CSV table of C-alpha atoms in Angstrom, one decimal:
chain,number,residue,atom,x,y,z
A,1,MET,CA,41.6,-1.4,8.7
A,2,PRO,CA,39.8,0.1,11.7
A,3,ALA,CA,36.1,0.6,11.6
A,4,THR,CA,34.6,3.9,10.6
A,5,SER,CA,32.5,5.4,13.4
A,6,PHE,CA,29.3,7.3,12.9
A,7,ASP,CA,26.7,8.8,15.3
A,8,ALA,CA,23.9,7.0,13.5
A,9,ILE,CA,23.7,4.3,10.8
A,10,ILE,CA,20.5,3.7,8.8
A,11,ILE,CA,20.1,0.5,6.8
A,12,GLY,CA,17.7,1.0,4.0
A,13,SER,CA,16.5,4.2,2.2
A,14,GLY,CA,12.8,3.8,2.4
A,15,GLN,CA,10.2,6.3,3.5
A,16,ALA,CA,11.4,6.2,7.1
A,17,GLY,CA,15.1,5.9,6.5
A,18,ASN,CA,15.6,8.8,4.1
A,19,PRO,CA,13.9,11.6,6.1
A,20,LEU,CA,15.5,10.3,9.3
A,21,ALA,CA,19.0,10.4,7.8
A,22,THR,CA,18.5,14.1,6.8
A,23,ALA,CA,16.9,15.1,10.1
A,24,LEU,CA,19.8,13.6,12.0
A,25,ALA,CA,22.3,15.2,9.7
A,26,GLU,CA,20.6,18.6,10.1
A,27,ALA,CA,20.9,18.1,13.9
A,28,GLY,CA,24.7,17.8,13.5
A,29,ARG,CA,25.0,14.0,13.7
A,30,ARG,CA,27.4,12.1,11.6
A,31,VAL,CA,25.1,9.8,9.6
A,32,ALA,CA,25.7,6.9,7.2
A,33,LEU,CA,22.9,5.4,5.1
A,34,ILE,CA,23.4,1.9,3.6
A,35,GLU,CA,21.3,0.9,0.6
A,36,GLU,CA,21.7,-2.5,-1.2
A,37,ASN,CA,19.3,-1.9,-4.0
A,38,ARG,CA,17.8,1.3,-5.4
A,39,LEU,CA,17.4,4.5,-3.4
A,40,GLY,CA,13.8,5.2,-2.3
A,41,GLY,CA,12.7,1.8,-1.0
A,42,SER,CA,9.7,-0.1,-2.1
A,43,CYS,CA,7.3,2.9,-2.5
A,44,ILE,CA,9.3,4.7,-5.1
A,45,ASN,CA,10.8,1.7,-6.9
A,46,TYR,CA,8.1,-1.0,-7.1
A,47,GLY,CA,5.2,0.2,-4.9
A,48,CYS,CA,3.1,3.3,-4.8
A,49,SER,CA,4.8,5.5,-7.3
A,50,PRO,CA,5.3,3.2,-10.3
A,51,THR,CA,1.9,1.4,-9.8
A,52,LYS,CA,0.0,4.7,-9.5
A,53,THR,CA,1.8,6.1,-12.6
A,54,LEU,CA,0.7,3.1,-14.6
A,55,LEU,CA,-2.8,3.2,-13.2
A,56,ALA,CA,-3.0,6.7,-14.5
A,57,THR,CA,-2.2,5.4,-17.9
A,58,ALA,CA,-4.9,2.8,-17.6
A,59,GLU,CA,-7.5,5.3,-16.4
A,60,ARG,CA,-6.8,7.6,-19.3
A,61,LEU,CA,-7.3,4.7,-21.7
A,62,HIS,CA,-10.6,3.9,-20.0
A,63,GLN,CA,-11.7,7.5,-20.3
A,64,LEU,CA,-11.1,7.4,-24.0
A,65,ARG,CA,-13.1,4.1,-24.4
A,66,THR,CA,-16.0,5.5,-22.4
A,67,ALA,CA,-16.0,9.1,-23.7
A,68,ALA,CA,-19.3,8.5,-25.5
A,69,ALA,CA,-21.0,7.9,-22.2
A,70,VAL,CA,-20.9,11.7,-21.5
A,71,ALA,CA,-22.0,12.6,-25.1
A,72,ALA,CA,-18.6,13.0,-26.6
A,73,PRO,CA,-18.1,12.1,-30.2
A,74,GLU,CA,-17.8,8.4,-30.8
A,75,ILE,CA,-14.1,7.6,-31.0
A,76,PRO,CA,-13.4,5.1,-33.9
A,77,ASN,CA,-12.5,1.7,-32.6
A,78,ALA,CA,-12.5,3.0,-29.0
A,79,ALA,CA,-13.4,-0.4,-27.5
A,80,GLN,CA,-10.3,-1.9,-29.2
A,81,LEU,CA,-7.8,0.6,-27.7
A,82,THR,CA,-4.9,-1.1,-26.0
A,83,VAL,CA,-1.8,0.3,-24.4
A,84,ASP,CA,1.6,0.8,-25.8
A,85,LEU,CA,3.1,-0.9,-22.8
A,86,ALA,CA,6.7,-0.2,-23.7
A,87,ALA,CA,5.9,3.6,-23.9
A,88,ALA,CA,3.9,3.5,-20.6
A,89,VAL,CA,6.8,1.7,-18.8
A,90,ALA,CA,9.3,4.2,-20.2
A,91,ARG,CA,7.2,7.1,-18.9
A,92,LYS,CA,7.0,5.3,-15.5
A,93,ASP,CA,10.8,4.8,-15.5
A,94,ASP,CA,11.5,8.4,-16.3
A,95,ILE,CA,9.3,9.6,-13.4
A,96,ILE,CA,10.9,7.1,-11.0
A,97,GLY,CA,14.4,7.9,-12.2
A,98,LYS,CA,13.9,11.6,-11.4
A,99,MET,CA,12.7,10.7,-7.9
A,100,ARG,CA,15.8,8.6,-7.2
A,101,LYS,CA,18.1,11.3,-8.5
A,102,GLY,CA,16.3,13.8,-6.2
A,103,ILE,CA,16.8,11.5,-3.2
A,104,ARG,CA,20.5,11.1,-3.9
A,105,ALA,CA,21.0,14.8,-4.2
A,106,ASN,CA,19.0,15.5,-1.0
A,107,LEU,CA,21.1,13.0,0.9
A,108,THR,CA,24.6,13.7,-0.4
A,109,GLN,CA,24.5,17.3,-1.6
A,110,LYS,CA,21.9,19.1,0.4
A,111,HIS,CA,22.7,17.1,3.5
A,112,ASP,CA,26.1,15.6,4.4
A,113,VAL,CA,25.0,12.0,4.6
A,114,THR,CA,27.5,9.3,3.8
A,115,LEU,CA,25.9,7.0,1.3
A,116,LEU,CA,27.2,3.4,1.2
A,117,GLU,CA,25.8,1.3,-1.6
A,118,GLY,CA,26.0,-2.3,-0.6
A,119,HIS,CA,24.8,-5.0,1.7
A,120,ALA,CA,25.0,-4.6,5.5
A,121,ALA,CA,25.2,-7.3,8.1
A,122,PHE,CA,25.6,-7.1,11.8
A,123,THR,CA,28.9,-8.4,13.3
A,124,GLY,CA,27.9,-7.2,16.8
A,125,PRO,CA,25.2,-5.1,18.5
A,126,HIS,CA,26.5,-1.8,17.1
A,127,ALA,CA,28.9,-3.0,14.3
A,128,LEU,CA,28.2,-3.7,10.7
A,129,LEU,CA,30.1,-5.2,7.8
A,130,VAL,CA,29.1,-3.5,4.5
A,131,THR,CA,29.9,-5.4,1.3
A,132,LEU,CA,30.0,-2.7,-1.3
A,133,ALA,CA,28.8,-3.0,-4.9
A,134,ASN,CA,32.5,-3.3,-6.2
A,135,GLY,CA,33.1,-6.3,-3.9
A,136,SER,CA,35.2,-4.5,-1.3
A,137,THR,CA,34.1,-4.4,2.4
A,138,LYS,CA,33.9,-1.7,5.0
A,139,ASP,CA,33.4,-2.0,8.8
A,140,VAL,CA,31.2,0.7,10.4
A,141,THR,CA,30.0,1.3,13.9
A,142,ALA,CA,27.5,3.6,15.6
A,143,PRO,CA,25.7,3.8,18.9
A,144,LEU,CA,22.4,4.2,17.0
A,145,ILE,CA,21.4,1.9,14.2
A,146,PHE,CA,18.0,2.0,12.4
A,147,ILE,CA,16.8,-0.9,10.3
A,148,ASN,CA,14.5,0.1,7.4
A,149,THR,CA,15.0,-2.8,5.0
A,150,GLY,CA,11.3,-3.4,4.1
A,151,THR,CA,9.9,-6.6,2.6
A,152,ARG,CA,9.8,-8.6,-0.6
A,153,ALA,CA,7.2,-10.7,-2.3
A,154,ALA,CA,6.2,-13.9,-0.4
A,155,ILE,CA,6.2,-16.8,-2.7
A,156,PRO,CA,3.8,-19.6,-1.8
A,157,ASP,CA,4.9,-23.3,-1.7
A,158,ILE,CA,3.0,-24.5,-4.8
A,159,SER,CA,4.2,-27.5,-6.8
A,160,GLY,CA,5.8,-26.3,-10.1
A,161,LEU,CA,5.6,-22.6,-9.3
A,162,ALA,CA,9.4,-22.1,-9.0
A,163,ASP,CA,9.9,-23.5,-12.5
A,164,SER,CA,7.0,-21.9,-14.2
A,165,GLY,CA,8.4,-18.4,-14.9
A,166,TYR,CA,5.9,-16.6,-12.7
A,167,LEU,CA,6.1,-12.8,-12.2
A,168,SER,CA,6.5,-10.8,-9.1
A,169,THR,CA,4.9,-7.3,-8.9
A,170,THR,CA,8.4,-5.8,-9.4
A,171,GLN,CA,8.9,-7.8,-12.6
A,172,LEU,CA,5.4,-7.1,-13.9
A,173,LEU,CA,6.0,-3.3,-13.6
A,174,ASP,CA,8.9,-3.7,-16.1
A,175,LEU,CA,7.0,-5.9,-18.6
A,176,LYS,CA,7.2,-4.4,-22.1
A,177,GLU,CA,4.7,-6.7,-23.9
A,178,LEU,CA,1.1,-6.9,-23.0
A,179,PRO,CA,0.0,-10.3,-21.5
A,180,GLU,CA,-2.8,-11.9,-23.5
A,181,HIS,CA,-4.2,-13.5,-20.3
A,182,LEU,CA,-2.9,-12.5,-16.9
A,183,ILE,CA,-3.7,-14.8,-14.0
A,184,ILE,CA,-3.2,-13.2,-10.6
A,185,LEU,CA,-2.7,-15.3,-7.4
A,186,GLY,CA,-4.1,-13.1,-4.6
A,187,GLY,CA,-7.1,-10.9,-4.2
A,188,GLY,CA,-5.6,-8.3,-1.8
A,189,TYR,CA,-5.2,-4.7,-2.7
A,190,ILE,CA,-2.0,-5.3,-4.8
A,191,GLY,CA,-3.7,-7.9,-6.9
A,192,LEU,CA,-6.8,-5.8,-7.4
A,193,GLU,CA,-4.9,-2.7,-8.5
A,194,PHE,CA,-2.9,-4.7,-11.0
A,195,SER,CA,-6.0,-6.6,-12.2
A,196,GLN,CA,-7.8,-3.4,-13.3
A,197,MET,CA,-4.6,-1.9,-14.6
A,198,PHE,CA,-3.9,-4.7,-17.0
A,199,ARG,CA,-7.6,-5.3,-17.9
A,200,ARG,CA,-7.8,-1.7,-19.0
A,201,PHE,CA,-4.5,-2.1,-20.8
A,202,GLY,CA,-6.2,-4.8,-22.9
A,203,SER,CA,-5.4,-8.1,-21.2
A,204,ARG,CA,-7.8,-10.7,-20.1
A,205,VAL,CA,-7.4,-11.0,-16.3
A,206,THR,CA,-8.4,-13.7,-13.8
A,207,ILE,CA,-7.9,-13.4,-10.1
A,208,VAL,CA,-7.5,-16.5,-8.0
A,209,GLU,CA,-8.3,-15.9,-4.3
A,210,ALA,CA,-8.0,-18.6,-1.6
A,211,GLY,CA,-10.5,-16.8,0.7
A,212,PRO,CA,-14.2,-16.4,0.3
A,213,GLN,CA,-14.0,-12.7,-0.4
A,214,LEU,CA,-11.5,-10.0,-1.6
A,215,LEU,CA,-9.7,-7.8,1.0
A,216,GLU,CA,-10.2,-10.1,3.9
A,217,ARG,CA,-10.2,-7.4,6.5
A,218,GLU,CA,-13.1,-5.4,5.0
A,219,ASP,CA,-16.8,-5.8,5.4
A,220,ASP,CA,-18.7,-8.1,3.1
A,221,ASP,CA,-20.7,-5.4,1.4
A,222,VAL,CA,-17.5,-3.4,0.6
A,223,CYS,CA,-15.8,-6.5,-0.9
A,224,GLN,CA,-18.9,-7.4,-2.9
A,225,GLY,CA,-19.3,-3.9,-4.2
A,226,LEU,CA,-15.7,-3.7,-5.3
A,227,GLN,CA,-15.8,-7.1,-6.9
A,228,ALA,CA,-19.0,-6.2,-8.8
A,229,ALA,CA,-17.4,-3.0,-10.1
A,230,LEU,CA,-14.3,-4.9,-11.3
A,231,GLY,CA,-16.4,-7.7,-12.7
A,232,GLN,CA,-18.3,-5.1,-14.9
A,233,GLU,CA,-15.0,-4.4,-16.6
A,234,GLY,CA,-14.5,-8.1,-17.4
A,235,ILE,CA,-12.2,-9.1,-14.6
A,236,GLU,CA,-12.8,-12.8,-13.8
A,237,PHE,CA,-12.8,-14.1,-10.2
A,238,VAL,CA,-12.2,-17.6,-8.9
A,239,MET,CA,-12.9,-17.4,-5.2
A,240,GLY,CA,-12.3,-19.9,-2.5
A,241,ALA,CA,-9.7,-21.5,-4.7
A,242,ARG,CA,-6.4,-23.0,-3.4
A,243,ALA,CA,-3.7,-23.3,-6.1
A,244,HIS,CA,-1.8,-26.5,-5.7
A,245,GLY,CA,0.0,-26.8,-9.0
A,246,VAL,CA,1.5,-24.7,-11.7
A,247,SER,CA,3.0,-25.8,-15.1
A,248,ARG,CA,4.2,-24.3,-18.3
A,249,GLY,CA,3.3,-26.0,-21.6
A,250,PRO,CA,5.4,-26.3,-24.8
A,251,SER,CA,3.6,-23.3,-26.3
A,252,GLY,CA,4.6,-21.1,-23.3
A,253,SER,CA,1.1,-21.0,-21.7
A,254,ILE,CA,0.8,-21.4,-17.9
A,255,THR,CA,-1.7,-23.7,-16.3
A,256,VAL,CA,-2.7,-23.1,-12.7
A,257,SER,CA,-4.5,-26.1,-11.0
A,258,VAL,CA,-6.8,-25.0,-8.2
A,259,THR,CA,-9.1,-26.8,-5.7
A,260,THR,CA,-12.5,-25.2,-5.2
A,261,SER,CA,-15.7,-26.2,-3.4
A,262,ALA,CA,-17.1,-27.2,-6.8
A,263,GLY,CA,-14.1,-29.4,-7.6
A,264,GLU,CA,-10.9,-29.1,-9.5
A,265,ARG,CA,-10.2,-26.4,-12.1
A,266,ARG,CA,-7.4,-25.7,-14.5
A,267,LEU,CA,-6.9,-22.1,-15.5
A,268,ARG,CA,-4.7,-21.4,-18.5
A,269,GLY,CA,-3.1,-18.0,-19.2
A,270,SER,CA,-0.1,-16.4,-20.8
A,271,HIS,CA,1.4,-14.8,-17.6
A,272,LEU,CA,1.1,-15.5,-13.9
A,273,LEU,CA,1.5,-12.8,-11.2
A,274,VAL,CA,2.1,-13.9,-7.6
A,275,ALA,CA,0.6,-11.3,-5.2
A,276,THR,CA,0.0,-13.4,-2.1
A,277,GLY,CA,1.7,-11.2,0.5
A,278,ARG,CA,5.1,-10.0,1.6
A,279,THR,CA,8.0,-11.4,3.7
A,280,PRO,CA,10.5,-9.2,5.7
A,281,ASN,CA,14.0,-8.6,4.4
A,282,SER,CA,15.6,-9.5,7.8
A,283,ASP,CA,17.0,-12.9,7.0
A,284,LYS,CA,20.4,-11.7,5.7
A,285,LEU,CA,21.1,-8.9,8.2
A,286,GLY,CA,23.0,-11.1,10.7
A,287,LEU,CA,20.5,-10.2,13.4
A,288,GLY,CA,21.8,-13.0,15.6
A,289,PHE,CA,25.2,-11.4,15.9
A,290,ALA,CA,23.4,-8.3,17.3
A,291,GLY,CA,20.9,-10.2,19.5
A,292,VAL,CA,17.9,-8.6,17.8
A,293,LYS,CA,14.7,-10.6,18.2
A,294,THR,CA,12.2,-11.4,15.5
A,295,ASP,CA,8.8,-13.1,15.4
A,296,ASP,CA,8.2,-16.5,13.7
A,297,LYS,CA,7.8,-14.8,10.4
A,298,GLY,CA,11.0,-12.8,10.6
A,299,TYR,CA,9.6,-9.4,11.4
A,300,ILE,CA,11.7,-7.5,13.9
A,301,LEU,CA,10.0,-7.1,17.3
A,302,VAL,CA,9.8,-3.5,18.6
A,303,ASP,CA,8.2,-1.7,21.5
A,304,ASN,CA,5.7,1.3,21.2
A,305,ASN,CA,8.7,3.6,20.4
A,306,LEU,CA,10.1,1.3,17.7
A,307,ARG,CA,13.0,0.2,19.8
A,308,THR,CA,14.2,-3.4,19.5
A,309,ASN,CA,15.3,-5.5,22.4
A,310,VAL,CA,18.9,-4.3,21.9
A,311,ARG,CA,19.6,-0.8,23.2
A,312,GLY,CA,20.3,1.7,20.4
A,313,ILE,CA,18.8,-0.4,17.6
A,314,TYR,CA,15.5,0.5,16.1
A,315,ALA,CA,13.3,-1.0,13.4
A,316,LEU,CA,11.1,1.3,11.1
A,317,GLY,CA,8.7,0.7,8.3
A,318,ASP,CA,7.5,-2.6,7.0
A,319,ILE,CA,10.3,-4.6,8.7
A,320,HIS,CA,8.4,-4.7,12.0
A,321,PRO,CA,5.0,-6.3,12.5
A,322,GLY,CA,1.9,-4.3,11.6
A,323,PRO,CA,0.2,-2.7,8.6
A,324,GLN,CA,2.5,-2.0,5.7
A,325,PHE,CA,1.8,1.4,4.3
A,326,THR,CA,4.1,4.2,3.1
A,327,HIS,CA,2.4,6.8,5.3
A,328,LEU,CA,2.9,4.6,8.4
A,329,SER,CA,6.6,4.2,7.5
A,330,TYR,CA,6.9,8.0,7.3
A,331,ASP,CA,5.2,8.3,10.6
A,332,ASP,CA,7.7,5.8,12.1
A,333,TYR,CA,10.3,8.4,11.1
A,334,ARG,CA,8.4,11.1,13.0
A,335,VAL,CA,8.0,9.0,16.1
A,336,VAL,CA,11.8,8.3,16.2
A,337,ARG,CA,12.7,11.9,15.2
A,338,ASP,CA,10.6,13.4,17.9
A,339,ALA,CA,11.9,11.1,20.6
A,340,LEU,CA,15.6,11.5,19.8
A,341,LEU,CA,15.7,15.2,18.7
A,342,HIS,CA,12.7,16.9,20.3
A,343,GLY,CA,12.3,15.0,23.6
A,344,ARG,CA,8.7,14.1,22.7
A,345,LYS,CA,7.7,10.4,23.0
A,346,ARG,CA,4.6,9.1,21.1
A,347,SER,CA,3.4,5.6,20.7
A,348,ALA,CA,3.7,4.1,17.2
A,349,ARG,CA,0.7,1.9,18.0
A,350,GLN,CA,-1.7,4.6,19.1
A,351,ARG,CA,-2.3,6.3,15.8
A,352,PRO,CA,-5.0,6.4,13.1
A,353,LEU,CA,-4.7,4.0,10.1
A,354,PRO,CA,-6.0,5.6,6.9
A,355,TYR,CA,-5.6,3.7,3.7
A,356,CYS,CA,-6.8,3.5,0.1
A,357,VAL,CA,-7.1,0.9,-2.6
A,358,PHE,CA,-6.5,2.7,-5.9
A,359,THR,CA,-8.9,0.8,-8.0
A,360,ASP,CA,-11.7,2.6,-9.9
A,361,PRO,CA,-13.8,3.1,-8.0
A,362,PRO,CA,-11.3,3.5,-5.2
A,363,MET,CA,-11.9,2.2,-1.6
A,364,ALA,CA,-10.7,4.0,1.5
A,365,ARG,CA,-11.1,3.5,5.2
A,366,ILE,CA,-10.3,5.3,8.4
A,367,GLY,CA,-11.1,4.0,11.9
A,368,LEU,CA,-13.3,1.0,12.6
A,369,SER,CA,-15.0,-1.1,10.0
A,370,GLU,CA,-18.5,-2.4,10.9
A,371,GLY,CA,-17.1,-5.9,11.4
A,372,GLN,CA,-14.4,-4.6,13.8
A,373,ALA,CA,-17.0,-2.7,15.8
A,374,GLN,CA,-19.0,-5.9,16.1
A,375,GLU,CA,-16.0,-7.9,17.1
A,376,GLN,CA,-15.2,-5.3,19.9
A,377,LYS,CA,-18.8,-5.4,21.0
A,378,MET,CA,-18.9,-1.6,20.6
A,379,PRO,CA,-22.3,0.0,20.3
A,380,TYR,CA,-22.6,2.1,17.2
A,381,ARG,CA,-24.9,3.6,14.7
A,382,VAL,CA,-24.3,3.1,11.0
A,383,ALA,CA,-25.5,4.9,7.9
A,384,THR,CA,-24.9,3.8,4.3
A,385,MET,CA,-25.5,6.0,1.3
A,386,PRO,CA,-25.1,5.1,-2.4
A,387,VAL,CA,-22.7,7.4,-4.3
A,388,SER,CA,-25.3,7.8,-7.0
A,389,VAL,CA,-27.3,10.3,-4.9
A,390,ILE,CA,-24.5,12.8,-4.7
A,391,GLY,CA,-24.9,15.5,-7.3
A,392,ARG,CA,-21.3,15.3,-8.4
A,393,ALA,CA,-21.8,11.7,-9.2
A,394,GLN,CA,-24.7,12.4,-11.4
A,395,GLN,CA,-22.9,15.2,-13.3
A,396,THR,CA,-19.8,13.0,-14.0
A,397,SER,CA,-21.7,9.6,-14.5
A,398,GLU,CA,-19.4,8.1,-11.8
A,399,THR,CA,-22.1,6.5,-9.7
A,400,ARG,CA,-20.6,3.2,-8.6
A,401,GLY,CA,-20.1,2.6,-4.9
A,402,PHE,CA,-21.4,3.7,-1.5
A,403,TRP,CA,-20.3,5.5,1.7
A,404,LYS,CA,-20.6,3.9,5.1
A,405,VAL,CA,-20.1,5.8,8.4
A,406,LEU,CA,-20.1,4.6,12.0
A,407,VAL,CA,-21.0,6.9,14.9
A,408,GLY,CA,-20.6,6.1,18.6
A,409,ASN,CA,-23.0,6.9,21.5
A,410,ASP,CA,-21.3,10.2,22.0
A,411,ASP,CA,-22.1,11.3,18.4
A,412,ARG,CA,-18.4,11.1,17.4
A,413,LEU,CA,-17.2,9.2,14.4
A,414,LEU,CA,-15.8,5.7,15.0
A,415,GLY,CA,-14.9,5.1,11.4
A,416,ALA,CA,-15.8,5.2,7.7
A,417,THR,CA,-15.4,3.1,4.7
A,418,LEU,CA,-15.9,4.7,1.3
A,419,LEU,CA,-16.2,3.0,-2.0
A,420,GLY,CA,-16.5,5.6,-4.8
A,421,PRO,CA,-14.8,8.4,-6.6
A,422,GLU,CA,-12.3,10.5,-4.6
A,423,ALA,CA,-12.8,8.1,-1.7
A,424,GLY,CA,-9.3,8.9,-0.3
A,425,GLU,CA,-9.9,12.6,-0.3
A,426,ILE,CA,-13.2,12.3,1.5
A,427,MET,CA,-11.6,10.0,4.0
A,428,ALA,CA,-9.1,12.6,4.8
A,429,ILE,CA,-11.8,15.0,5.8
A,430,ILE,CA,-13.3,12.4,8.1
A,431,GLU,CA,-9.9,11.7,9.6
A,432,VAL,CA,-9.4,15.3,10.4
A,433,ALA,CA,-12.9,15.4,12.0
A,434,MET,CA,-12.0,12.3,14.1
A,435,ALA,CA,-8.7,13.8,15.1
A,436,GLY,CA,-10.5,17.0,16.3
A,437,ARG,CA,-13.2,14.8,18.0
A,438,LEU,CA,-15.9,16.6,16.1
A,439,LYS,CA,-19.5,15.3,16.4
A,440,TYR,CA,-21.1,14.0,13.3
A,441,GLN,CA,-23.6,16.9,13.3
A,442,GLN,CA,-20.8,19.3,12.7
A,443,LEU,CA,-20.0,17.6,9.4
A,444,GLN,CA,-23.7,17.2,8.6
A,445,GLU,CA,-24.2,21.0,9.0
A,446,MET,CA,-20.9,22.2,7.5
A,447,ILE,CA,-21.0,24.4,4.4
A,448,PHE,CA,-19.1,22.6,1.6
A,449,ALA,CA,-18.7,24.1,-1.8
A,450,HIS,CA,-21.2,23.1,-4.4
A,451,PRO,CA,-21.0,20.9,-6.4
A,452,THR,CA,-18.2,18.8,-4.7
A,453,TRP,CA,-18.0,15.2,-3.6
A,454,ALA,CA,-17.6,16.5,0.0
A,455,GLU,CA,-21.2,17.7,-0.1
A,456,GLY,CA,-22.1,14.0,0.4
A,457,LEU,CA,-21.1,14.5,4.1
A,458,ASN,CA,-24.2,16.7,4.5
A,459,ASN,CA,-26.4,13.8,3.7
A,460,VAL,CA,-24.7,10.5,4.6
A,461,PHE,CA,-25.6,10.8,8.3
A,462,ARG,CA,-29.4,11.1,7.7
A,463,GLU,CA,-30.2,7.5,8.0
A,464,LEU,CA,-28.2,6.5,11.0
A,465,LYS,CA,-29.4,3.1,12.4
A,466,ARG,CA,-28.4,1.8,15.8
A,467,VAL,CA,-26.6,-1.5,16.1
A,468,GLY,CA,-25.8,-3.1,19.5
A,469,LYS,CA,-26.7,-1.8,22.9
């Protein structure tokens, strides 16, 4: 049977692939989208959407337990409240299921996108063999092919881990019974969000981190502040610990053997979550048949416009090197859309990088951290303000954390790191100011509604201190 030809083929229905498919279809292109797993990619199925849904459940439980702190009536046995995990997961599944249905309808009903559900592999630079869910195959070709296949959990090479019955983040999201003691390998943002979630659900939680601090790319004071806040809720940390063995005992408990500066330790828990990073889903795409190059980790190499080394083949989202965030994947779509449909080229590397860690308190950053400014030998002034001085913090009793802002010699913002309530929303204000090249004085003198968290921007710049020349 001859191959079916399209104007464009998109492999993967993540946060870059879906909007690109509909944009190309609206422009009159004949488009096919191939998805091997669930529509929506990582964000909707096992990333942002499900985790933030369950984090909301955990936050509500925490509010009930701590209601007395704001002079609410004492709730009987509030401290012993635990989650009905099966009900929380059912709520999450319902929300995610509706999202997936919406994506399907948008692709196939609102837009005339051909949806092929199966596995795609290259047979040539512009040819693919699709093995469909029913076992049949289909040959497809297109002059434009976009790879948006994302990543999966990276599993470290630890003796006994494969046989221990460990959990990936995807599996943990579907767990119906509450772990008695959850051990988490990895102190990155994924591990931190899950740690607080399950601690508030009622589990004992221990984080094992190989490095000397959490969130290795953040400043020491930020990591220490976040660790202290999580520690106050009973989350345990074993830092500078390299796991070298995992075993499951006859009773079902899991033992993780780690090496620390103080010697060997054995940690015993009921469940083990591996959150030690991600690996790209590029190994089964047949990239060699297309001649597409990857780096030594399997990420597809692209130029500033997200083009691979093969003409007409692009890579978008987490499959190429760089930070892995949904909002950057969506911006990858905009970079490609503007270049192909609007004649406007923009570098995918010259763009701001805002991001948040959705713990409580949350952490958010835009622009340079203080450590990065020092590494680049960039002169700057820095001001740090505790959240507790903000009126809104005092009214809500949410006083943990601090704001740190960096200002250059020209009085314009270089970056900000915020640890505290509504950190992501305040970061967005700072990002807009940076995009508009406002000077810090314009934020300092701006009229913000009272009493809001944003009012802190009137005060945070008062104690700017010069660092560097």
